[in-house]
Amino acid sequence: MKKIEAVVRHFKLEDVKSAITEAGVHGMTVTEVRGFGRQKGHKETYRGAEYIVDFMPKVKIEVVVADDVEKTIVEAIVNAARTGQVGDGKIFVSNIESVVRIRTGEADESAI
């Protein structure tokens, strides 16, 4: 099993959700996060005062999938989240050793 974590722009969340749902994902966790990479920050003006926003707001989507659909899900996320501009985000894929559904006690792939 693989855990796929995608950090994307806020306005791309619905597009990514639709794309991975169509690709077979049945559940996901979404967290509002802030960070920076090559996009760095930007300056904003509020009530006449200028300040620098170092951390850009993003959304982190986490899904756990079977090994055989990992590439399909990653590709779906890339296609749905890409704008071609700096700051589109990143995808991290890691191995998952075990999953247990609390309600039923099902384990591993049947618990996904």
PDB file of C-alpha atoms in Angstrom:
ATOM      1  CA  MET A   1       0.000   0.000   0.000  1.00  0.00           C
ATOM      2  CA  LYS A   2       1.085   3.589  -0.625  1.00  0.00           C
ATOM      3  CA  LYS A   3       0.289   6.872   1.076  1.00  0.00           C
ATOM      4  CA  ILE A   4       0.065   9.739  -1.374  1.00  0.00           C
ATOM      5  CA  GLU A   5       0.345  13.254   0.051  1.00  0.00           C
ATOM      6  CA  ALA A   6      -0.305  16.103  -2.361  1.00  0.00           C
ATOM      7  CA  VAL A   7       0.190  19.754  -1.457  1.00  0.00           C
ATOM      8  CA  VAL A   8      -1.772  21.863  -3.953  1.00  0.00           C
ATOM      9  CA  ARG A   9      -3.349  25.286  -4.420  1.00  0.00           C
ATOM     10  CA  HIS A  10      -6.687  25.887  -2.648  1.00  0.00           C
ATOM     11  CA  PHE A  11      -8.652  26.507  -5.820  1.00  0.00           C
ATOM     12  CA  LYS A  12      -7.504  23.161  -7.270  1.00  0.00           C
ATOM     13  CA  LEU A  13      -8.959  21.074  -4.420  1.00  0.00           C
ATOM     14  CA  GLU A  14     -12.284  20.299  -6.117  1.00  0.00           C
ATOM     15  CA  ASP A  15     -10.563  19.426  -9.403  1.00  0.00           C
ATOM     16  CA  VAL A  16      -8.176  17.043  -7.622  1.00  0.00           C
ATOM     17  CA  LYS A  17     -11.000  15.526  -5.564  1.00  0.00           C
ATOM     18  CA  SER A  18     -13.036  14.837  -8.704  1.00  0.00           C
ATOM     19  CA  ALA A  19     -10.053  13.400 -10.572  1.00  0.00           C
ATOM     20  CA  ILE A  20      -8.986  10.965  -7.856  1.00  0.00           C
ATOM     21  CA  THR A  21     -12.566   9.946  -7.084  1.00  0.00           C
ATOM     22  CA  GLU A  22     -13.018   9.029 -10.761  1.00  0.00           C
ATOM     23  CA  ALA A  23      -9.728   7.103 -10.557  1.00  0.00           C
ATOM     24  CA  GLY A  24     -11.082   4.951  -7.721  1.00  0.00           C
ATOM     25  CA  VAL A  25     -10.163   6.657  -4.441  1.00  0.00           C
ATOM     26  CA  HIS A  26     -12.912   6.150  -1.852  1.00  0.00           C
ATOM     27  CA  GLY A  27     -11.690   8.464   0.900  1.00  0.00           C
ATOM     28  CA  MET A  28      -9.213  11.215   1.607  1.00  0.00           C
ATOM     29  CA  THR A  29      -8.032  13.556   4.327  1.00  0.00           C
ATOM     30  CA  VAL A  30      -7.706  17.269   3.567  1.00  0.00           C
ATOM     31  CA  THR A  31      -5.752  19.705   5.719  1.00  0.00           C
ATOM     32  CA  GLU A  32      -5.156  23.421   5.275  1.00  0.00           C
ATOM     33  CA  VAL A  33      -1.410  24.020   5.464  1.00  0.00           C
ATOM     34  CA  ARG A  34       1.068  26.840   4.901  1.00  0.00           C
ATOM     35  CA  GLY A  35       4.568  26.685   3.533  1.00  0.00           C
ATOM     36  CA  PHE A  36       6.976  27.898   0.912  1.00  0.00           C
ATOM     37  CA  GLY A  37       9.290  26.586  -1.754  1.00  0.00           C
ATOM     38  CA  ARG A  38      10.333  28.219  -4.985  1.00  0.00           C
ATOM     39  CA  GLN A  39       7.183  30.351  -4.890  1.00  0.00           C
ATOM     40  CA  LYS A  40       8.612  32.120  -1.818  1.00  0.00           C
ATOM     41  CA  GLY A  41       6.285  34.750  -0.392  1.00  0.00           C
ATOM     42  CA  HIS A  42       4.804  38.011  -1.546  1.00  0.00           C
ATOM     43  CA  LYS A  43       4.023  41.508  -0.274  1.00  0.00           C
ATOM     44  CA  GLU A  44       0.515  42.579   0.655  1.00  0.00           C
ATOM     45  CA  THR A  45      -0.926  45.864   1.824  1.00  0.00           C
ATOM     46  CA  TYR A  46      -3.486  46.004   4.613  1.00  0.00           C
ATOM     47  CA  ARG A  47      -4.865  49.370   5.754  1.00  0.00           C
ATOM     48  CA  GLY A  48      -1.929  51.164   4.235  1.00  0.00           C
ATOM     49  CA  ALA A  49       0.722  49.009   5.899  1.00  0.00           C
ATOM     50  CA  GLU A  50       2.842  46.745   3.739  1.00  0.00           C
ATOM     51  CA  TYR A  51       3.851  43.339   5.051  1.00  0.00           C
ATOM     52  CA  ILE A  52       5.462  40.200   3.679  1.00  0.00           C
ATOM     53  CA  VAL A  53       3.597  36.891   3.563  1.00  0.00           C
ATOM     54  CA  ASP A  54       6.342  34.251   3.891  1.00  0.00           C
ATOM     55  CA  PHE A  55       4.174  31.152   4.060  1.00  0.00           C
ATOM     56  CA  MET A  56       1.734  30.526   1.238  1.00  0.00           C
ATOM     57  CA  PRO A  57      -1.610  28.886   2.054  1.00  0.00           C
ATOM     58  CA  LYS A  58      -2.043  25.455   0.454  1.00  0.00           C
ATOM     59  CA  VAL A  59      -4.153  22.332   0.883  1.00  0.00           C
ATOM     60  CA  LYS A  60      -2.670  18.918   1.712  1.00  0.00           C
ATOM     61  CA  ILE A  61      -4.587  15.901   0.449  1.00  0.00           C
ATOM     62  CA  GLU A  62      -3.724  12.479   1.875  1.00  0.00           C
ATOM     63  CA  VAL A  63      -4.917   9.166   0.433  1.00  0.00           C
ATOM     64  CA  VAL A  64      -3.876   5.550   0.953  1.00  0.00           C
ATOM     65  CA  VAL A  65      -4.134   3.308  -2.092  1.00  0.00           C
ATOM     66  CA  ALA A  66      -3.162  -0.161  -3.268  1.00  0.00           C
ATOM     67  CA  ASP A  67       0.267  -0.442  -4.902  1.00  0.00           C
ATOM     68  CA  ASP A  68      -1.178  -1.183  -8.348  1.00  0.00           C
ATOM     69  CA  VAL A  69      -3.105   2.124  -8.606  1.00  0.00           C
ATOM     70  CA  GLU A  70      -0.425   4.447  -7.225  1.00  0.00           C
ATOM     71  CA  LYS A  71       0.788   5.698 -10.624  1.00  0.00           C
ATOM     72  CA  THR A  72      -2.788   6.272 -11.830  1.00  0.00           C
ATOM     73  CA  ILE A  73      -3.659   8.373  -8.777  1.00  0.00           C
ATOM     74  CA  VAL A  74      -0.428  10.401  -8.939  1.00  0.00           C
ATOM     75  CA  GLU A  75      -1.035  11.091 -12.624  1.00  0.00           C
ATOM     76  CA  ALA A  76      -4.630  12.154 -11.915  1.00  0.00           C
ATOM     77  CA  ILE A  77      -3.450  14.588  -9.225  1.00  0.00           C
ATOM     78  CA  VAL A  78      -0.760  16.065 -11.472  1.00  0.00           C
ATOM     79  CA  ASN A  79      -3.194  16.582 -14.349  1.00  0.00           C
ATOM     80  CA  ALA A  80      -5.867  18.137 -12.107  1.00  0.00           C
ATOM     81  CA  ALA A  81      -3.572  20.403 -10.050  1.00  0.00           C
ATOM     82  CA  ARG A  82      -1.190  21.691 -12.725  1.00  0.00           C
ATOM     83  CA  THR A  83      -1.451  25.359 -13.744  1.00  0.00           C
ATOM     84  CA  GLY A  84       2.072  25.600 -15.137  1.00  0.00           C
ATOM     85  CA  GLN A  85       3.035  28.318 -12.663  1.00  0.00           C
ATOM     86  CA  VAL A  86       5.527  28.248  -9.797  1.00  0.00           C
ATOM     87  CA  GLY A  87       3.706  27.100  -6.653  1.00  0.00           C
ATOM     88  CA  ASP A  88       1.574  24.303  -8.135  1.00  0.00           C
ATOM     89  CA  GLY A  89       2.683  22.026  -5.281  1.00  0.00           C
ATOM     90  CA  LYS A  90       4.308  18.660  -4.684  1.00  0.00           C
ATOM     91  CA  ILE A  91       3.331  15.011  -4.331  1.00  0.00           C
ATOM     92  CA  PHE A  92       4.997  12.679  -1.834  1.00  0.00           C
ATOM     93  CA  VAL A  93       4.572   8.891  -2.002  1.00  0.00           C
ATOM     94  CA  SER A  94       5.526   6.620   0.895  1.00  0.00           C
ATOM     95  CA  ASN A  95       5.038   2.986   1.857  1.00  0.00           C
ATOM     96  CA  ILE A  96       2.358   1.986   4.356  1.00  0.00           C
ATOM     97  CA  GLU A  97       2.942  -1.196   6.333  1.00  0.00           C
ATOM     98  CA  SER A  98      -0.510  -1.670   7.785  1.00  0.00           C
ATOM     99  CA  VAL A  99      -3.986  -0.153   7.937  1.00  0.00           C
ATOM    100  CA  VAL A 100      -6.800  -1.117  10.319  1.00  0.00           C
ATOM    101  CA  ARG A 101     -10.392   0.075  10.041  1.00  0.00           C
ATOM    102  CA  ILE A 102     -11.416   0.793  13.621  1.00  0.00           C
ATOM    103  CA  ARG A 103     -15.154   0.129  13.171  1.00  0.00           C
ATOM    104  CA  THR A 104     -14.840  -3.389  11.718  1.00  0.00           C
ATOM    105  CA  GLY A 105     -11.301  -4.471  12.519  1.00  0.00           C
ATOM    106  CA  GLU A 106     -10.595  -5.056   8.794  1.00  0.00           C
ATOM    107  CA  ALA A 107      -6.906  -4.857   7.993  1.00  0.00           C
ATOM    108  CA  ASP A 108      -4.666  -3.771   5.145  1.00  0.00           C
ATOM    109  CA  GLU A 109      -6.130  -3.440   1.624  1.00  0.00           C
ATOM    110  CA  SER A 110      -9.639  -4.437   2.709  1.00  0.00           C
ATOM    111  CA  ALA A 111      -9.522  -1.521   5.186  1.00  0.00           C
ATOM    112  CA  ILE A 112      -8.794   1.026   2.469  1.00  0.00           C
TER     113      ILE A 112
END
